[in-house]
mmCIF file of C-alpha atoms in Angstrom:
data_model
loop_
_atom_site.group_PDB
_atom_site.id
_atom_site.type_symbol
_atom_site.label_atom_id
_atom_site.label_comp_id
_atom_site.label_asym_id
_atom_site.label_seq_id
_atom_site.Cartn_x
_atom_site.Cartn_y
_atom_site.Cartn_z
ATOM 1 C CA ASN T 49 19.812 8.027 7.283
ATOM 2 C CA ALA T 50 21.423 4.509 7.427
ATOM 3 C CA VAL T 51 17.226 3.103 7.680
ATOM 4 C CA LEU T 52 16.418 5.856 5.279
ATOM 5 C CA LYS T 53 18.743 4.453 2.719
ATOM 6 C CA ILE T 54 16.784 0.273 3.022
ATOM 7 C CA PHE T 55 13.384 2.359 3.276
ATOM 8 C CA LEU T 56 14.332 3.778 -0.492
ATOM 9 C CA SER T 57 16.094 0.019 -1.294
ATOM 10 C CA MET T 58 12.314 -1.299 -0.252
ATOM 11 C CA SER T 59 9.738 1.011 -2.675
ATOM 12 C CA VAL T 60 11.907 0.643 -5.399
ATOM 13 C CA SER T 61 11.563 -3.320 -4.486
ATOM 14 C CA GLY T 62 7.696 -2.523 -4.297
ATOM 15 C CA GLY T 63 7.557 0.255 -7.722
ATOM 16 C CA LEU T 64 8.996 -2.816 -9.381
ATOM 17 C CA LEU T 65 7.271 -5.827 -8.621
ATOM 18 C CA ILE T 66 3.933 -2.923 -8.902
ATOM 19 C CA LEU T 67 5.191 -2.672 -12.422
ATOM 20 C CA VAL T 68 5.106 -6.863 -13.030
ATOM 21 C CA LEU T 69 1.348 -7.497 -11.945
ATOM 22 C CA LEU T 70 0.499 -4.364 -13.707
ATOM 23 C CA LEU T 71 1.610 -5.603 -16.545
ATOM 24 C CA GLY T 72 0.527 -8.409 -15.948
ATOM 25 C CA LYS T 73 -3.000 -7.647 -15.923
ATOM 26 C CA HIS T 74 -3.433 -7.263 -19.403
ATOM 27 C CA PHE T 75 -2.558 -10.771 -20.305
ATOM 28 C CA TRP T 76 -3.632 -12.549 -17.249
ATOM 29 C CA GLN T 77 -7.222 -10.292 -16.294
ATOM 30 C CA ASP T 78 -9.242 -13.415 -18.045
ATOM 31 C CA LYS T 79 -7.975 -16.014 -17.542
ATOM 32 C CA ILE T 80 -6.963 -16.553 -13.972
ATOM 33 C CA SER T 81 -9.383 -15.848 -10.903
ATOM 34 C CA ARG T 82 -9.886 -12.105 -9.584
ATOM 35 C CA GLN T 83 -9.233 -14.004 -5.517
ATOM 36 C CA TRP T 84 -5.901 -14.160 -6.705
ATOM 37 C CA GLN T 85 -5.725 -10.713 -8.556
ATOM 38 C CA TYR T 86 -6.796 -9.604 -5.273
ATOM 39 C CA TYR T 87 -4.332 -11.111 -2.682
ATOM 40 C CA ILE T 88 -1.273 -11.219 -4.498
ATOM 41 C CA TRP T 89 -0.730 -7.730 -3.520
ATOM 42 C CA LEU T 90 0.363 -9.163 -0.524
ATOM 43 C CA VAL T 91 3.589 -9.716 -2.137
ATOM 44 C CA VAL T 92 4.176 -6.103 -2.802
ATOM 45 C CA VAL T 93 2.860 -4.910 0.297
ATOM 46 C CA LEU T 94 4.918 -6.692 2.344
ATOM 47 C CA ARG T 95 8.088 -5.909 0.266
ATOM 48 C CA LEU T 96 7.508 -3.013 0.737
ATOM 49 C CA LEU T 97 7.078 -3.395 4.781
ATOM 50 C CA LEU T 98 9.928 -5.901 5.293
ATOM 51 C CA PRO T 99 13.122 -4.402 5.840
ATOM 52 C CA PHE T 100 14.551 -8.015 4.876
ATOM 53 C CA GLY T 101 15.423 -10.476 2.462
ATOM 54 C CA PRO T 102 18.145 -12.625 0.818
ATOM 55 C CA GLU T 103 21.512 -12.272 1.573
ATOM 56 C CA VAL T 104 22.230 -11.504 -2.244
ATOM 57 C CA ASN T 105 19.405 -9.275 -3.510
ATOM 58 C CA LEU T 106 19.389 -7.369 -6.480
ATOM 59 C CA LEU T 107 19.180 -4.355 -4.734
ATOM 60 C CA GLY T 108 21.655 -5.513 -2.444
ATOM 61 C CA LYS T 109 24.525 -6.242 -4.509
ATOM 62 C CA ILE T 110 23.291 -1.969 -6.754
ATOM 63 C CA TYR T 111 23.723 -0.379 -3.305
ATOM 64 C CA GLN T 112 26.531 -2.167 -2.411
ATOM 65 C CA ALA T 113 28.878 -1.471 -5.591
ATOM 66 C CA VAL T 114 27.912 2.381 -4.738
ATOM 67 C CA ASP T 115 28.826 2.424 -1.375
ATOM 68 C CA GLN T 116 32.432 0.008 -2.243
ATOM 69 C CA VAL T 117 32.689 3.798 -5.103
ATOM 70 C CA ILE T 118 32.684 6.047 -2.640
ATOM 71 C CA THR T 119 34.206 5.023 0.072
ATOM 72 C CA GLN T 120 37.152 3.838 -1.547
ATOM 73 C CA ALA T 121 37.269 6.787 -3.995
ATOM 74 C CA ALA T 122 40.223 8.460 -3.990
ATOM 75 C CA PRO T 123 40.833 11.749 -3.319
ATOM 76 C CA LEU T 124 42.693 14.291 -6.275
ATOM 77 C CA PRO T 125 46.332 15.321 -4.413
ATOM 78 C CA SER T 126 47.290 18.309 -3.482
ATOM 79 C CA GLN T 127 50.363 20.480 -4.952
ATOM 80 C CA ARG T 128 51.949 20.875 -2.942
ATOM 81 C CA PRO T 129 54.191 23.912 -2.369
ATOM 82 C CA ALA T 130 58.531 23.038 -3.539
ATOM 83 C CA ILE T 131 60.644 23.809 -1.010
ATOM 84 C CA ASN T 132 64.734 24.130 -1.965
ATOM 85 C CA PRO T 133 67.175 22.301 0.027
ATOM 86 C CA SER T 134 67.155 24.656 3.185
ATOM 87 C CA GLY T 135 64.003 23.302 4.142
ATOM 88 C CA ASN T 136 62.228 26.467 3.543
ATOM 89 C CA ILE T 137 59.588 26.616 0.552
ATOM 90 C CA LEU T 138 60.418 28.664 -2.903
ATOM 91 C CA VAL T 139 58.133 31.340 -3.227
ATOM 92 C CA PRO T 140 58.301 33.568 -5.651
ATOM 93 C CA ALA T 141 58.707 37.271 -4.652
ATOM 94 C CA VAL T 142 56.495 38.547 -8.147
ATOM 95 C CA ASP T 143 53.650 36.622 -7.075
ATOM 96 C CA LEU T 144 53.596 37.017 -2.874
ATOM 97 C CA GLU T 145 51.564 40.725 -2.754
ATOM 98 C CA GLN T 146 48.256 38.663 -5.997
ATOM 99 C CA ASN T 147 49.027 35.352 -4.024
ATOM 100 C CA ASN T 148 48.002 36.986 -0.511
ATOM 101 C CA GLU T 149 44.845 38.947 -2.244
ATOM 102 C CA ASN T 150 43.943 36.114 -4.178
ATOM 103 C CA VAL T 151 43.918 33.605 -1.023
ATOM 104 C CA ASN T 152 41.651 37.100 1.217
ATOM 105 C CA SER T 153 39.206 36.946 -2.147
ATOM 106 C CA LEU T 154 38.923 32.942 -1.215
ATOM 107 C CA SER T 155 38.372 33.288 1.979
ATOM 108 C CA GLU T 156 35.230 35.907 1.431
ATOM 109 C CA ASP T 157 33.553 34.112 -0.470
ATOM 110 C CA LEU T 158 34.213 30.448 1.303
ATOM 111 C CA THR T 159 32.753 33.022 4.618
ATOM 112 C CA ALA T 160 29.583 33.604 2.073
ATOM 113 C CA VAL T 161 29.161 30.062 1.030
ATOM 114 C CA ARG T 162 29.399 28.543 3.827
ATOM 115 C CA PRO T 163 26.265 28.980 5.906
ATOM 116 C CA LEU T 164 23.914 27.350 2.805
ATOM 117 C CA GLN T 165 26.454 24.532 3.119
ATOM 118 C CA ASP T 166 25.525 24.270 6.532
ATOM 119 C CA ILE T 167 22.488 23.821 5.989
ATOM 120 C CA GLY T 168 22.705 21.729 3.618
ATOM 121 C CA THR T 169 24.423 19.534 5.406
ATOM 122 C CA LEU T 170 21.792 20.312 8.071
ATOM 123 C CA PHE T 171 18.999 18.976 5.289
ATOM 124 C CA ILE T 172 20.332 16.373 5.002
ATOM 125 C CA ASN T 173 21.311 14.545 8.031
ATOM 126 C CA HIS T 174 18.343 15.172 9.169
ATOM 127 C CA VAL T 175 16.670 14.290 5.916
ATOM 128 C CA TRP T 176 14.050 11.375 7.540
ATOM 129 C CA LEU T 177 12.586 13.784 10.378
ATOM 130 C CA ALA T 178 11.165 15.334 7.428
ATOM 131 C CA TRP T 179 9.592 12.236 6.080
ATOM 132 C CA LEU T 180 9.417 11.235 9.315
ATOM 133 C CA VAL T 181 6.491 14.409 10.080
ATOM 134 C CA ILE T 182 5.393 13.433 6.781
ATOM 135 C CA VAL T 183 3.855 9.778 8.161
ATOM 136 C CA LEU T 184 2.597 10.987 10.550
ATOM 137 C CA GLY T 185 0.882 13.722 9.397
ATOM 138 C CA LEU T 186 -1.614 11.557 6.631
ATOM 139 C CA LEU T 187 -1.654 8.793 8.684
ATOM 140 C CA ILE T 188 -3.061 11.074 11.672
ATOM 141 C CA ARG T 189 -5.063 12.110 9.176
ATOM 142 C CA LYS T 190 -6.368 9.107 7.739
ATOM 143 C CA ILE T 191 -7.757 8.241 11.682
ATOM 144 C CA THR T 192 -9.032 11.388 12.123
ATOM 145 C CA ILE T 193 -11.236 10.106 9.108
ATOM 146 C CA TYR T 194 -12.445 7.347 9.855
ATOM 147 C CA GLN T 195 -12.807 8.611 13.070
ATOM 148 C CA GLY T 196 -15.318 10.863 12.028
ATOM 149 C CA PHE T 197 -16.875 8.350 9.418
ATOM 150 C CA MET T 198 -17.555 5.634 12.766
ATOM 151 C CA ARG T 199 -19.110 8.812 14.135
ATOM 152 C CA TYR T 200 -21.927 10.102 10.732
ATOM 153 C CA ILE T 201 -22.302 6.185 11.674
ATOM 154 C CA HIS T 202 -23.473 5.316 14.532
ATOM 155 C CA ALA T 203 -25.641 8.531 14.510
ATOM 156 C CA GLY T 204 -28.444 6.785 13.476
ATOM 157 C CA LEU T 205 -27.214 3.464 14.368
ATOM 158 C CA THR T 206 -30.777 1.155 15.250
ATOM 159 C CA PRO T 207 -30.057 -1.981 16.483
ATOM 160 C CA VAL T 208 -32.573 -4.952 14.579
ATOM 161 C CA SER T 209 -35.094 -6.329 16.728
ATOM 162 C CA ASN T 210 -36.792 -8.511 14.464
ATOM 163 C CA ILE T 211 -35.916 -11.910 15.261
ATOM 164 C CA GLU T 212 -37.154 -12.683 11.452
ATOM 165 C CA LEU T 213 -34.440 -10.783 9.716
ATOM 166 C CA LEU T 214 -32.013 -11.881 12.279
ATOM 167 C CA ASP T 215 -32.794 -15.447 11.491
ATOM 168 C CA ARG T 216 -31.797 -15.048 8.243
ATOM 169 C CA LEU T 217 -28.600 -13.705 9.354
ATOM 170 C CA SER T 218 -28.473 -16.507 11.171
ATOM 171 C CA ILE T 219 -29.253 -18.439 8.735
ATOM 172 C CA VAL T 220 -26.810 -17.063 6.262
ATOM 173 C CA ALA T 221 -24.036 -17.126 8.859
ATOM 174 C CA GLU T 222 -23.775 -20.927 9.046
ATOM 175 C CA GLN T 223 -24.215 -21.060 5.058
ATOM 176 C CA ALA T 224 -20.601 -18.287 4.992
ATOM 177 C CA GLY T 225 -19.045 -20.991 8.290
ATOM 178 C CA ILE T 226 -18.835 -17.863 10.682
ATOM 179 C CA LYS T 227 -19.824 -19.063 14.488
ATOM 180 C CA LYS T 228 -18.847 -15.424 16.006
ATOM 181 C CA PRO T 229 -21.779 -13.966 16.419
ATOM 182 C CA ILE T 230 -22.972 -11.045 13.495
ATOM 183 C CA GLU T 231 -24.853 -7.954 14.457
ATOM 184 C CA LEU T 232 -27.237 -6.374 12.458
ATOM 185 C CA CYS T 233 -28.453 -3.205 12.615
ATOM 186 C CA ILE T 234 -30.120 -0.230 11.074
ATOM 187 C CA ASN T 235 -28.866 3.655 10.167
ATOM 188 C CA PRO T 236 -31.511 5.902 7.131
ATOM 189 C CA LEU T 237 -28.105 8.338 6.995
ATOM 190 C CA ILE T 238 -26.511 5.673 4.709
ATOM 191 C CA SER T 239 -27.231 5.147 1.418
ATOM 192 C CA SER T 240 -25.287 1.936 0.293
ATOM 193 C CA PRO T 241 -25.355 -1.682 2.757
ATOM 194 C CA LEU T 242 -21.730 -2.234 4.765
ATOM 195 C CA LEU T 243 -19.778 -4.055 7.167
ATOM 196 C CA ILE T 244 -18.107 -2.037 10.221
ATOM 197 C CA GLY T 245 -16.041 -3.404 13.449
ATOM 198 C CA PHE T 246 -12.781 -4.985 12.802
ATOM 199 C CA PHE T 247 -13.734 -7.976 16.029
ATOM 200 C CA ARG T 248 -17.368 -6.425 16.668
ATOM 201 C CA PRO T 249 -18.692 -7.467 13.459
ATOM 202 C CA CYS T 250 -22.030 -5.565 12.263
ATOM 203 C CA ILE T 251 -24.103 -4.774 9.032
ATOM 204 C CA VAL T 252 -25.344 -1.631 8.407
ATOM 205 C CA LEU T 253 -28.013 -0.967 6.328
ATOM 206 C CA PRO T 254 -29.923 1.448 4.383
ATOM 207 C CA ASN T 255 -33.314 0.138 6.024
ATOM 208 C CA ALA T 256 -35.523 -2.860 7.343
ATOM 209 C CA ASP T 257 -37.833 -2.985 4.667
ATOM 210 C CA ILE T 258 -34.863 -6.208 1.642
ATOM 211 C CA ALA T 259 -36.079 -8.613 -0.463
ATOM 212 C CA ASP T 260 -35.519 -11.684 0.779
ATOM 213 C CA LYS T 261 -32.884 -12.488 -1.767
ATOM 214 C CA ASP T 262 -31.417 -9.131 -1.513
ATOM 215 C CA PHE T 263 -31.124 -9.784 1.514
ATOM 216 C CA GLN T 264 -29.376 -12.808 0.953
ATOM 217 C CA TYR T 265 -26.405 -11.842 -1.271
ATOM 218 C CA ILE T 266 -26.254 -8.057 0.952
ATOM 219 C CA VAL T 267 -25.097 -10.362 3.900
ATOM 220 C CA LEU T 268 -23.588 -12.422 2.303
ATOM 221 C CA HIS T 269 -21.904 -10.071 0.367
ATOM 222 C CA GLU T 270 -19.939 -8.276 3.973
ATOM 223 C CA LEU T 271 -19.858 -11.409 5.461
ATOM 224 C CA THR T 272 -17.425 -12.308 2.391
ATOM 225 C CA HIS T 273 -15.541 -9.065 3.687
ATOM 226 C CA TYR T 274 -15.919 -10.027 6.834
ATOM 227 C CA LYS T 275 -14.593 -13.845 7.192
ATOM 228 C CA ARG T 276 -11.501 -12.706 3.858
ATOM 229 C CA LEU T 277 -10.448 -9.407 6.385
ATOM 230 C CA ASP T 278 -10.558 -7.420 4.312
ATOM 231 C CA MET T 279 -11.213 -3.970 6.603
ATOM 232 C CA PHE T 280 -7.342 -5.090 8.253
ATOM 233 C CA TYR T 281 -6.181 -5.588 4.962
ATOM 234 C CA LYS T 282 -7.631 -1.682 3.515
ATOM 235 C CA TRP T 283 -5.111 -0.439 6.291
ATOM 236 C CA LEU T 284 -2.645 -2.066 6.637
ATOM 237 C CA VAL T 285 -2.580 -0.615 2.360
ATOM 238 C CA GLN T 286 -3.717 2.521 4.041
ATOM 239 C CA ILE T 287 -0.138 2.156 6.162
ATOM 240 C CA THR T 288 1.873 1.136 3.420
ATOM 241 C CA VAL T 289 0.603 3.719 0.752
ATOM 242 C CA CYS T 290 1.462 6.821 4.077
ATOM 243 C CA LEU T 291 4.811 4.604 4.758
ATOM 244 C CA HIS T 292 6.293 5.447 1.006
ATOM 245 C CA TRP T 293 4.025 8.393 0.529
ATOM 246 C CA PHE T 294 6.542 9.763 -2.218
ATOM 247 C CA ASN T 295 6.134 6.459 -3.659
ATOM 248 C CA PRO T 296 3.017 7.182 -7.296
ATOM 249 C CA LEU T 297 3.117 3.697 -7.228
ATOM 250 C CA VAL T 298 2.581 2.933 -3.951
ATOM 251 C CA HIS T 299 -0.853 5.162 -5.114
ATOM 252 C CA LEU T 300 -1.324 3.559 -7.133
ATOM 253 C CA MET T 301 -1.318 -0.440 -6.298
ATOM 254 C CA SER T 302 -3.798 1.661 -3.498
ATOM 255 C CA ARG T 303 -7.054 2.472 -5.396
ATOM 256 C CA LYS T 304 -6.083 -1.247 -8.128
ATOM 257 C CA ILE T 305 -6.728 -2.762 -4.577
ATOM 258 C CA ALA T 306 -9.320 -1.529 -4.008
ATOM 259 C CA LYS T 307 -10.745 -2.553 -7.576
ATOM 260 C CA ASP T 308 -9.575 -5.924 -7.038
ATOM 261 C CA CYS T 309 -10.688 -6.409 -4.014
ATOM 262 C CA GLU T 310 -15.084 -5.988 -5.054
ATOM 263 C CA PHE T 311 -14.135 -8.097 -8.049
ATOM 264 C CA SER T 312 -13.286 -10.702 -6.007
ATOM 265 C CA CYS T 313 -15.939 -10.402 -3.677
ATOM 266 C CA ASP T 314 -17.833 -10.509 -5.598
ATOM 267 C CA GLU T 315 -16.437 -13.323 -7.264
ATOM 268 C CA ALA T 316 -16.415 -15.671 -3.998
ATOM 269 C CA VAL T 317 -19.905 -14.481 -3.755
ATOM 270 C CA LEU T 318 -20.454 -16.515 -6.707
ATOM 271 C CA THR T 319 -18.570 -18.809 -6.301
ATOM 272 C CA LYS T 320 -20.739 -20.195 -3.530
ATOM 273 C CA THR T 321 -24.125 -19.661 -4.746
ATOM 274 C CA GLY T 322 -23.356 -21.188 -8.153
ATOM 275 C CA SER T 323 -23.199 -19.256 -11.215
ATOM 276 C CA SER T 324 -26.875 -19.772 -12.010
ATOM 277 C CA SER T 325 -27.816 -16.796 -10.138
ATOM 278 C CA ALA T 326 -25.577 -13.567 -11.389
ATOM 279 C CA SER T 327 -29.083 -12.595 -12.563
ATOM 280 C CA ASP T 328 -29.900 -11.849 -9.375
ATOM 281 C CA TYR T 329 -26.761 -10.909 -7.657
ATOM 282 C CA GLY T 330 -25.949 -8.889 -9.894
ATOM 283 C CA LYS T 331 -29.238 -7.231 -10.028
ATOM 284 C CA THR T 332 -28.923 -6.716 -6.448
ATOM 285 C CA LEU T 333 -25.692 -4.428 -7.557
ATOM 286 C CA LEU T 334 -26.988 -2.518 -9.585
ATOM 287 C CA ASP T 335 -29.144 -1.464 -6.875
ATOM 288 C CA ALA T 336 -27.107 -0.697 -4.374
ATOM 289 C CA MET T 337 -25.487 1.347 -7.021
ATOM 290 C CA ALA T 338 -28.378 3.109 -8.095
ATOM 291 C CA ALA T 339 -28.981 4.032 -4.183
ATOM 292 C CA VAL T 340 -25.154 5.428 -3.157
ATOM 293 C CA GLY T 341 -24.952 9.062 -2.114
ATOM 294 C CA LYS T 342 -22.548 11.542 -2.331
ATOM 295 C CA TYR T 343 -21.016 9.865 1.407
ATOM 296 C CA ARG T 344 -18.554 8.133 0.104
ATOM 297 C CA GLU T 345 -15.931 6.894 2.871
ATOM 298 C CA ASN T 346 -13.826 3.476 2.605
ATOM 299 C CA LEU T 347 -11.189 3.086 4.714
ATOM 300 C CA GLY T 348 -13.059 1.449 8.381
ATOM 301 C CA ALA T 349 -15.418 0.056 6.062
ATOM 302 C CA VAL T 350 -16.580 -2.655 3.374
ATOM 303 C CA THR T 351 -19.136 -1.054 0.279
ATOM 304 C CA LEU T 352 -21.451 -3.340 -1.189
ATOM 305 C CA SER T 353 -21.214 -0.725 -3.888
ATOM 306 C CA GLU T 354 -18.353 1.481 -3.264
ATOM 307 C CA ASN T 355 -17.738 3.092 -6.757
ATOM 308 C CA LYS T 356 -19.976 3.808 -9.332
ATOM 309 C CA ARG T 357 -18.436 4.073 -12.060
ATOM 310 C CA LEU T 358 -16.790 -0.141 -11.414
ATOM 311 C CA LEU T 359 -21.086 -0.865 -11.859
ATOM 312 C CA LYS T 360 -20.552 -2.341 -15.695
ATOM 313 C CA GLU T 361 -16.729 -2.923 -15.109
ATOM 314 C CA ARG T 362 -18.316 -5.300 -11.781
ATOM 315 C CA LEU T 363 -21.846 -6.731 -13.496
ATOM 316 C CA GLY T 364 -19.738 -7.545 -17.122
ATOM 317 C CA ALA T 365 -17.572 -9.618 -14.527
ATOM 318 C CA ILE T 366 -20.177 -11.353 -13.120
ATOM 319 C CA MET T 367 -22.587 -12.052 -15.764
ATOM 320 C CA ASN T 368 -18.804 -13.650 -16.879
ATOM 321 C CA PHE T 369 -18.270 -15.450 -13.950
ATOM 322 C CA LYS T 370 -17.332 -18.890 -14.310
ATOM 323 C CA ARG T 371 -15.088 -21.223 -12.599
ATOM 324 C CA LYS T 372 -12.125 -21.823 -13.545
ATOM 325 C CA THR T 373 -10.443 -24.720 -14.795
ATOM 326 C CA ARG T 374 -7.112 -26.735 -13.564
ATOM 327 C CA ALA T 375 -5.259 -25.632 -15.719
ATOM 328 C CA ALA T 376 -6.284 -22.515 -14.303
ATOM 329 C CA ARG T 377 -5.583 -23.070 -11.201
ATOM 330 C CA LEU T 378 -2.239 -24.057 -11.925
ATOM 331 C CA LEU T 379 -1.393 -21.417 -13.561
ATOM 332 C CA THR T 380 -1.808 -19.352 -10.456
ATOM 333 C CA GLY T 381 0.590 -21.511 -8.554
ATOM 334 C CA ALA T 382 3.045 -20.902 -11.419
ATOM 335 C CA LEU T 383 2.835 -16.714 -11.520
ATOM 336 C CA THR T 384 3.124 -16.442 -7.070
ATOM 337 C CA LEU T 385 6.322 -18.641 -7.080
ATOM 338 C CA CYS T 386 7.554 -16.684 -9.990
ATOM 339 C CA MET T 387 5.537 -13.414 -7.523
ATOM 340 C CA ILE T 388 7.214 -15.245 -4.024
ATOM 341 C CA LEU T 389 10.695 -15.734 -5.774
ATOM 342 C CA GLY T 390 10.806 -12.362 -7.709
ATOM 343 C CA ALA T 391 10.210 -10.052 -4.933
ATOM 344 C CA ALA T 392 13.258 -11.639 -2.685
ATOM 345 C CA PHE T 393 15.395 -11.657 -6.362
ATOM 346 C CA VAL T 394 15.357 -7.904 -5.831
ATOM 347 C CA GLY T 395 15.230 -7.498 -2.215
ATOM 348 C CA VAL T 396 16.364 -4.746 -0.040
ATOM 349 C CA TYR T 397 19.776 -2.905 0.651
ATOM 350 C CA PRO T 398 21.354 -5.072 3.402
ATOM 351 C CA VAL T 399 20.337 -4.054 7.193
ATOM 352 C CA ALA T 400 24.041 -5.029 7.607
ATOM 353 C CA ALA T 401 25.870 -3.246 5.358
ATOM 354 C CA ALA T 402 23.006 -0.366 6.709
ATOM 355 C CA SER T 403 24.156 -0.448 9.831
ATOM 356 C CA ASN T 404 28.453 -0.730 8.782
ATOM 357 C CA HIS T 405 28.411 2.716 6.883
ATOM 358 C CA SER T 406 26.340 4.423 9.652
ATOM 359 C CA SER T 407 29.071 2.996 12.025
ATOM 360 C CA GLY T 408 32.156 4.165 9.681
ATOM 361 C CA LYS T 409 33.151 1.080 7.922
ATOM 362 C CA PRO T 410 33.209 -0.226 4.729
ATOM 363 C CA PRO T 411 30.078 -2.782 3.898
ATOM 364 C CA VAL T 412 30.788 -5.856 3.382
ATOM 365 C CA SER T 413 30.464 -7.212 -0.294
ATOM 366 C CA GLY T 414 28.784 -10.567 -0.370
#
């Protein structure tokens, strides 16, 4: 269980950073970039996934101190029977029969308790296996859901052959700085535009009857997701959730990242098109939200309208969009540095200490 001990320390470290970000959002939510609020979670994700840290850190010191206490704890002194000068053990004759009865009774009790102790020891020694089974089960379930969603999408997928639409897509892609060819398809089974494909990106529209201005905003939104590798980011978060399934803070982080993803993408679109387009972009988003159906999946695709409950908040952020000042950028840099240093300071249980512990050597204090 030495590896599991390292993993638990990673979960504790990540949980502390999650709490810091959740508490800090109340102070900086409207003061700094939404894109920073989205990407800063990567520091937490890396802390949850990487078992490395500086040699001297907070959790490492705590874990090593506990290990030293356990290792150096002396057993209770056992009572030795009295011995006469000739070397014979002195046993009172009166208590001999009673001692025999006590020994027999104690032996029976130990015989009854031993199976429970064996089961408990077996569970403790193999608790990592139970954790691993749950991890694999959750990961397989998410992959299965994604495959089912892709089959659903491909069932009604039709490539767009309209030259005018393809030319408009090429123009927007060039403006976004994307040189890789982007496919454009129609699928009447979906209710909101979305982007699929990790290496062969494809924008899927519910229909081809879209106004020129709405088409530009929709395509730019989905291309922004592609350019920022949001699909890879989402799956990295899902893998983290599977590994730390026992940590409720990690599940909360996953929901916050999904929310921040859309806010940051809206901000990126408005940064490129200008704040004067906020009203038109908000209307496009509102129309897409109104058409959202019941079938919803957010593991393998990034959509224009992922959550109706966030509609009011997203529209408010769009209408209040302003380019961040230099002071806000300086604050962003300072907060980033603080988060990175905080992640390093919290640290994890040292790998070397775990190796020594698993091999029976006393942990090395540093």
